[in-house]
Amino acid sequence: MTQYVQVQVAIDDRAKAAELAGSAVRARLAACAQIVGPITSVYRWKGEVEAAEEFLLLVKTTRERSAELTEHLRRAHPYETPEIICLPIEGGLDAYLSWIGEETRTSQA
């Protein structure tokens, strides 16, 4: 099982995206988050096909902190059913991956 994950979150407003990203990093639930967009999302919701402009957050954390991060994002997210998807990071620069672990530790020495 991979030790690091990327959590993907879509939201309809750049300021809200920045607020979610910042709160996750300040809480040490994430080492960093990139905000991508705007993007166009097309989806079926309550029987209707819809399209919306959204922003995509790509949030880096450890698998150990991912459930807590998911709950933090869910509570702060304005959508009824937000897209919050956790994807394994299968490889990468060792120094960067170690940095994710350091920045998401619950106790900082």
GROMACS .gro file of N, CA and C in nm:
model
  327
    1MET      N    1   0.085  -0.118   0.000
    1MET     CA    2   0.000   0.000   0.000
    1MET      C    3   0.090   0.125   0.000
    2THR      N    4   0.058   0.219  -0.084
    2THR     CA    5   0.137   0.341  -0.094
    2THR      C    6   0.124   0.427   0.031
    3GLN      N    7   0.230   0.498   0.062
    3GLN     CA    8   0.233   0.579   0.184
    3GLN      C    9   0.178   0.720   0.160
    4TYR      N   10   0.182   0.766   0.033
    4TYR     CA   11   0.142   0.903   0.001
    4TYR      C   12   0.024   0.903  -0.094
    5VAL      N   13  -0.061   1.004  -0.083
    5VAL     CA   14  -0.180   1.013  -0.167
    5VAL      C   15  -0.201   1.157  -0.213
    6GLN      N   16  -0.277   1.169  -0.321
    6GLN     CA   17  -0.324   1.298  -0.367
    6GLN      C   18  -0.476   1.297  -0.357
    7VAL      N   19  -0.530   1.395  -0.290
    7VAL     CA   20  -0.675   1.407  -0.276
    7VAL      C   21  -0.721   1.514  -0.374
    8GLN      N   22  -0.817   1.477  -0.454
    8GLN     CA   23  -0.871   1.563  -0.559
    8GLN      C   24  -1.007   1.616  -0.515
    9VAL      N   25  -1.025   1.748  -0.524
    9VAL     CA   26  -1.148   1.813  -0.479
    9VAL      C   27  -1.189   1.917  -0.581
   10ALA      N   28  -1.315   1.916  -0.624
   10ALA     CA   29  -1.367   2.019  -0.715
   10ALA      C   30  -1.458   2.113  -0.638
   11ILE      N   31  -1.451   2.243  -0.672
   11ILE     CA   32  -1.534   2.344  -0.606
   11ILE      C   33  -1.560   2.459  -0.703
   12ASP      N   34  -1.669   2.529  -0.684
   12ASP     CA   35  -1.717   2.625  -0.784
   12ASP      C   36  -1.661   2.766  -0.775
   13ASP      N   37  -1.567   2.793  -0.684
   13ASP     CA   38  -1.521   2.930  -0.664
   13ASP      C   39  -1.373   2.930  -0.627
   14ARG      N   40  -1.293   3.016  -0.692
   14ARG     CA   41  -1.148   3.020  -0.665
   14ARG      C   42  -1.119   3.057  -0.519
   15ALA      N   43  -1.191   3.154  -0.464
   15ALA     CA   44  -1.168   3.194  -0.325
   15ALA      C   45  -1.199   3.080  -0.229
   16LYS      N   46  -1.307   3.006  -0.255
   16LYS     CA   47  -1.340   2.890  -0.171
   16LYS      C   48  -1.233   2.783  -0.183
   17ALA      N   49  -1.180   2.765  -0.305
   17ALA     CA   50  -1.073   2.668  -0.327
   17ALA      C   51  -0.950   2.706  -0.245
   18ALA      N   52  -0.914   2.834  -0.247
   18ALA     CA   53  -0.799   2.880  -0.171
   18ALA      C   54  -0.822   2.863  -0.021
   19GLU      N   55  -0.944   2.888   0.023
   19GLU     CA   56  -0.978   2.871   0.164
   19GLU      C   57  -0.966   2.724   0.206
   20LEU      N   58  -1.017   2.632   0.125
   20LEU     CA   59  -1.005   2.489   0.156
   20LEU      C   60  -0.859   2.446   0.159
   21ALA      N   61  -0.782   2.490   0.059
   21ALA     CA   62  -0.640   2.454   0.052
   21ALA      C   63  -0.566   2.506   0.175
   22GLY      N   64  -0.586   2.632   0.206
   22GLY     CA   65  -0.516   2.691   0.319
   22GLY      C   66  -0.552   2.627   0.452
   23SER      N   67  -0.678   2.599   0.471
   23SER     CA   68  -0.719   2.538   0.599
   23SER      C   69  -0.660   2.398   0.615
   24ALA      N   70  -0.650   2.322   0.507
   24ALA     CA   71  -0.592   2.187   0.513
   24ALA      C   72  -0.443   2.193   0.544
   25VAL      N   73  -0.373   2.287   0.483
   25VAL     CA   74  -0.229   2.300   0.508
   25VAL      C   75  -0.204   2.352   0.649
   26ARG      N   76  -0.278   2.454   0.692
   26ARG     CA   77  -0.261   2.507   0.828
   26ARG      C   78  -0.286   2.400   0.934
   27ALA      N   79  -0.381   2.310   0.908
   27ALA     CA   80  -0.413   2.203   1.003
   27ALA      C   81  -0.316   2.086   0.995
   28ARG      N   82  -0.216   2.096   0.906
   28ARG     CA   83  -0.118   1.990   0.881
   28ARG      C   84  -0.181   1.861   0.832
   29LEU      N   85  -0.297   1.872   0.772
   29LEU     CA   86  -0.360   1.757   0.709
   29LEU      C   87  -0.307   1.738   0.568
   30ALA      N   88  -0.244   1.842   0.513
   30ALA     CA   89  -0.187   1.839   0.379
   30ALA      C   90  -0.055   1.915   0.381
   31ALA      N   91   0.038   1.869   0.298
   31ALA     CA   92   0.165   1.940   0.284
   31ALA      C   93   0.150   2.057   0.189
   32CYS      N   94   0.069   2.041   0.087
   32CYS     CA   95   0.046   2.146  -0.011
   32CYS      C   96  -0.079   2.114  -0.091
   33ALA      N   97  -0.125   2.216  -0.164
   33ALA     CA   98  -0.240   2.197  -0.253
   33ALA      C   99  -0.225   2.292  -0.371
   34GLN      N  100  -0.245   2.242  -0.489
   34GLN     CA  101  -0.248   2.327  -0.607
   34GLN      C  102  -0.393   2.350  -0.647
   35ILE      N  103  -0.420   2.469  -0.697
   35ILE     CA  104  -0.553   2.504  -0.746
   35ILE      C  105  -0.543   2.517  -0.897
   36VAL      N  106  -0.619   2.434  -0.968
   36VAL     CA  107  -0.616   2.429  -1.114
   36VAL      C  108  -0.750   2.480  -1.166
   37GLY      N  109  -0.744   2.564  -1.268
   37GLY     CA  110  -0.870   2.604  -1.328
   37GLY      C  111  -0.874   2.749  -1.367
   38PRO      N  112  -0.987   2.784  -1.416
   38PRO     CA  113  -1.113   2.709  -1.412
   38PRO      C  114  -1.114   2.591  -1.510
   39ILE      N  115  -1.193   2.493  -1.474
   39ILE     CA  116  -1.219   2.376  -1.558
   39ILE      C  117  -1.369   2.368  -1.581
   40THR      N  118  -1.410   2.291  -1.678
   40THR     CA  119  -1.553   2.267  -1.700
   40THR      C  120  -1.583   2.124  -1.659
   41SER      N  121  -1.677   2.109  -1.568
   41SER     CA  122  -1.720   1.977  -1.524
   41SER      C  123  -1.858   1.948  -1.583
   42VAL      N  124  -1.874   1.830  -1.639
   42VAL     CA  125  -2.002   1.784  -1.693
   42VAL      C  126  -2.039   1.660  -1.613
   43TYR      N  127  -2.160   1.658  -1.560
   43TYR     CA  128  -2.199   1.551  -1.469
   43TYR      C  129  -2.351   1.537  -1.467
   44ARG      N  130  -2.395   1.421  -1.418
   44ARG     CA  131  -2.538   1.398  -1.398
   44ARG      C  132  -2.566   1.421  -1.250
   45TRP      N  133  -2.666   1.505  -1.220
   45TRP     CA  134  -2.703   1.533  -1.082
   45TRP      C  135  -2.854   1.536  -1.071
   46LYS      N  136  -2.909   1.447  -0.989
   46LYS     CA  137  -3.052   1.437  -0.965
   46LYS      C  138  -3.130   1.424  -1.096
   47GLY      N  139  -3.078   1.338  -1.184
   47GLY     CA  140  -3.146   1.305  -1.308
   47GLY      C  141  -3.121   1.399  -1.425
   48GLU      N  142  -3.046   1.504  -1.405
   48GLU     CA  143  -3.020   1.601  -1.510
   48GLU      C  144  -2.870   1.608  -1.541
   49VAL      N  145  -2.838   1.624  -1.669
   49VAL     CA  146  -2.698   1.647  -1.707
   49VAL      C  147  -2.671   1.796  -1.695
   50GLU      N  148  -2.566   1.828  -1.623
   50GLU     CA  149  -2.532   1.968  -1.598
   50GLU      C  150  -2.386   1.993  -1.634
   51ALA      N  151  -2.352   2.118  -1.652
   51ALA     CA  152  -2.214   2.160  -1.674
   51ALA      C  153  -2.190   2.281  -1.584
   52ALA      N  154  -2.070   2.287  -1.527
   52ALA     CA  155  -2.038   2.397  -1.437
   52ALA      C  156  -1.890   2.429  -1.444
   53GLU      N  157  -1.858   2.556  -1.424
   53GLU     CA  158  -1.719   2.596  -1.411
   53GLU      C  159  -1.677   2.569  -1.267
   54GLU      N  160  -1.564   2.502  -1.252
   54GLU     CA  161  -1.514   2.467  -1.120
   54GLU      C  162  -1.363   2.486  -1.116
   55PHE      N  163  -1.309   2.472  -0.997
   55PHE     CA  164  -1.166   2.472  -0.974
   55PHE      C  165  -1.131   2.340  -0.909
   56LEU      N  166  -1.015   2.287  -0.945
   56LEU     CA  167  -0.974   2.156  -0.896
   56LEU      C  168  -0.857   2.172  -0.800
   57LEU      N  169  -0.873   2.121  -0.679
   57LEU     CA  170  -0.764   2.119  -0.583
   57LEU      C  171  -0.695   1.983  -0.590
   58LEU      N  172  -0.563   1.986  -0.594
   58LEU     CA  173  -0.482   1.865  -0.589
   58LEU      C  174  -0.402   1.874  -0.460
   59VAL      N  175  -0.442   1.796  -0.362
   59VAL     CA  176  -0.392   1.808  -0.225
   59VAL      C  177  -0.304   1.689  -0.192
   60LYS      N  178  -0.182   1.714  -0.144
   60LYS     CA  179  -0.088   1.605  -0.114
   60LYS      C  180  -0.084   1.580   0.036
   61THR      N  181  -0.094   1.451   0.072
   61THR     CA  182  -0.088   1.412   0.212
   61THR      C  183  -0.039   1.268   0.222
   62THR      N  184  -0.039   1.216   0.344
   62THR     CA  185  -0.005   1.075   0.364
   62THR      C  186  -0.134   0.993   0.371
   63ARG      N  187  -0.123   0.867   0.344
   63ARG     CA  188  -0.239   0.779   0.356
   63ARG      C  189  -0.291   0.784   0.501
   64GLU      N  190  -0.201   0.791   0.596
   64GLU     CA  191  -0.238   0.796   0.737
   64GLU      C  192  -0.328   0.917   0.769
   65ARG      N  193  -0.307   1.030   0.705
   65ARG     CA  194  -0.385   1.152   0.732
   65ARG      C  195  -0.502   1.169   0.636
   66SER      N  196  -0.516   1.081   0.537
   66SER     CA  197  -0.615   1.102   0.431
   66SER      C  198  -0.760   1.098   0.479
   67ALA      N  199  -0.794   1.012   0.573
   67ALA     CA  200  -0.932   1.007   0.622
   67ALA      C  201  -0.966   1.136   0.697
   68GLU      N  202  -0.873   1.184   0.778
   68GLU     CA  203  -0.896   1.309   0.851
   68GLU      C  204  -0.905   1.427   0.755
   69LEU      N  205  -0.821   1.428   0.651
   69LEU     CA  206  -0.828   1.533   0.549
   69LEU      C  207  -0.962   1.528   0.476
   70THR      N  208  -1.005   1.408   0.438
   70THR     CA  209  -1.133   1.393   0.369
   70THR      C  210  -1.248   1.449   0.454
   71GLU      N  211  -1.249   1.418   0.582
   71GLU     CA  212  -1.354   1.469   0.670
   71GLU      C  213  -1.346   1.621   0.685
   72HIS      N  214  -1.227   1.673   0.697
   72HIS     CA  215  -1.206   1.818   0.706
   72HIS      C  216  -1.263   1.886   0.580
   73LEU      N  217  -1.232   1.833   0.464
   73LEU     CA  218  -1.280   1.891   0.338
   73LEU      C  219  -1.432   1.879   0.327
   74ARG      N  220  -1.486   1.764   0.366
   74ARG     CA  221  -1.630   1.742   0.358
   74ARG      C  222  -1.705   1.843   0.447
   75ARG      N  223  -1.657   1.862   0.566
   75ARG     CA  224  -1.723   1.957   0.658
   75ARG      C  225  -1.717   2.101   0.606
   76ALA      N  226  -1.608   2.138   0.543
   76ALA     CA  227  -1.589   2.276   0.498
   76ALA      C  228  -1.645   2.302   0.358
   77HIS      N  229  -1.679   2.199   0.285
   77HIS     CA  230  -1.722   2.211   0.146
   77HIS      C  231  -1.870   2.247   0.138
   78PRO      N  232  -1.906   2.341   0.050
   78PRO     CA  233  -2.047   2.382   0.041
   78PRO      C  234  -2.138   2.287  -0.037
   79TYR      N  235  -2.083   2.193  -0.115
   79TYR     CA  236  -2.167   2.104  -0.194
   79TYR      C  237  -2.235   1.999  -0.106
   80GLU      N  238  -2.351   1.953  -0.150
   80GLU     CA  239  -2.422   1.844  -0.082
   80GLU      C  240  -2.340   1.716  -0.087
   81THR      N  241  -2.285   1.686  -0.206
   81THR     CA  242  -2.203   1.567  -0.226
   81THR      C  243  -2.078   1.608  -0.303
   82PRO      N  244  -1.976   1.657  -0.232
   82PRO     CA  245  -1.857   1.705  -0.302
   82PRO      C  246  -1.772   1.591  -0.359
   83GLU      N  247  -1.704   1.622  -0.469
   83GLU     CA  248  -1.604   1.530  -0.522
   83GLU      C  249  -1.482   1.537  -0.431
   84ILE      N  250  -1.457   1.430  -0.360
   84ILE     CA  251  -1.336   1.416  -0.280
   84ILE      C  252  -1.285   1.275  -0.308
   85ILE      N  253  -1.178   1.267  -0.384
   85ILE     CA  254  -1.125   1.139  -0.430
   85ILE      C  255  -0.979   1.127  -0.386
   86CYS      N  256  -0.944   1.014  -0.327
   86CYS     CA  257  -0.809   0.990  -0.279
   86CYS      C  258  -0.738   0.894  -0.376
   87LEU      N  259  -0.628   0.941  -0.435
   87LEU     CA  260  -0.554   0.862  -0.533
   87LEU      C  261  -0.415   0.830  -0.480
   88PRO      N  262  -0.368   0.707  -0.495
   88PRO     CA  263  -0.234   0.672  -0.447
   88PRO      C  264  -0.126   0.738  -0.532
   89ILE      N  265  -0.020   0.781  -0.466
   89ILE     CA  266   0.099   0.828  -0.537
   89ILE      C  267   0.193   0.708  -0.542
   90GLU      N  268   0.218   0.658  -0.660
   90GLU     CA  269   0.296   0.535  -0.677
   90GLU      C  270   0.446   0.558  -0.683
   91GLY      N  271   0.488   0.680  -0.700
   91GLY     CA  272   0.631   0.709  -0.707
   91GLY      C  273   0.652   0.858  -0.713
   92GLY      N  274   0.777   0.897  -0.714
   92GLY     CA  275   0.812   1.038  -0.723
   92GLY      C  276   0.947   1.062  -0.661
   93LEU      N  277   0.986   1.188  -0.656
   93LEU     CA  278   1.113   1.226  -0.598
   93LEU      C  279   1.111   1.196  -0.448
   94ASP      N  280   1.205   1.115  -0.403
   94ASP     CA  281   1.207   1.074  -0.261
   94ASP      C  282   1.207   1.193  -0.166
   95ALA      N  283   1.284   1.297  -0.197
   95ALA     CA  284   1.290   1.413  -0.109
   95ALA      C  285   1.155   1.482  -0.100
   96TYR      N  286   1.083   1.490  -0.211
   96TYR     CA  287   0.950   1.553  -0.210
   96TYR      C  288   0.852   1.469  -0.128
   97LEU      N  289   0.853   1.339  -0.150
   97LEU     CA  290   0.763   1.251  -0.076
   97LEU      C  291   0.792   1.256   0.074
   98SER      N  292   0.918   1.260   0.111
   98SER     CA  293   0.955   1.271   0.252
   98SER      C  294   0.905   1.403   0.310
   99TRP      N  295   0.913   1.510   0.229
   99TRP     CA  296   0.865   1.641   0.273
   99TRP      C  297   0.716   1.636   0.304
  100ILE      N  298   0.638   1.563   0.222
  100ILE     CA  299   0.494   1.547   0.250
  100ILE      C  300   0.475   1.486   0.388
  101GLY      N  301   0.551   1.381   0.417
  101GLY     CA  302   0.541   1.317   0.548
  101GLY      C  303   0.579   1.410   0.661
  102GLU      N  304   0.686   1.488   0.643
  102GLU     CA  305   0.730   1.581   0.748
  102GLU      C  306   0.624   1.688   0.774
  103GLU      N  307   0.565   1.742   0.669
  103GLU     CA  308   0.471   1.853   0.684
  103GLU      C  309   0.334   1.811   0.737
  104THR      N  310   0.306   1.682   0.734
  104THR     CA  311   0.175   1.635   0.781
  104THR      C  312   0.183   1.558   0.913
  105ARG      N  313   0.299   1.561   0.977
  105ARG     CA  314   0.310   1.498   1.107
  105ARG      C  315   0.225   1.571   1.207
  106THR      N  316   0.163   1.498   1.297
  106THR     CA  317   0.075   1.561   1.396
  106THR      C  318   0.153   1.636   1.503
  107SER      N  319   0.274   1.589   1.532
  107SER     CA  320   0.357   1.661   1.631
  107SER      C  321   0.484   1.704   1.564
  108GLN      N  322   0.514   1.832   1.574
  108GLN     CA  323   0.634   1.889   1.515
  108GLN      C  324   0.737   1.910   1.626
  109ALA      N  325   0.855   1.852   1.606
  109ALA     CA  326   0.962   1.864   1.708
  109ALA      C  327   1.037   1.995   1.691
   0.00000   0.00000   0.00000
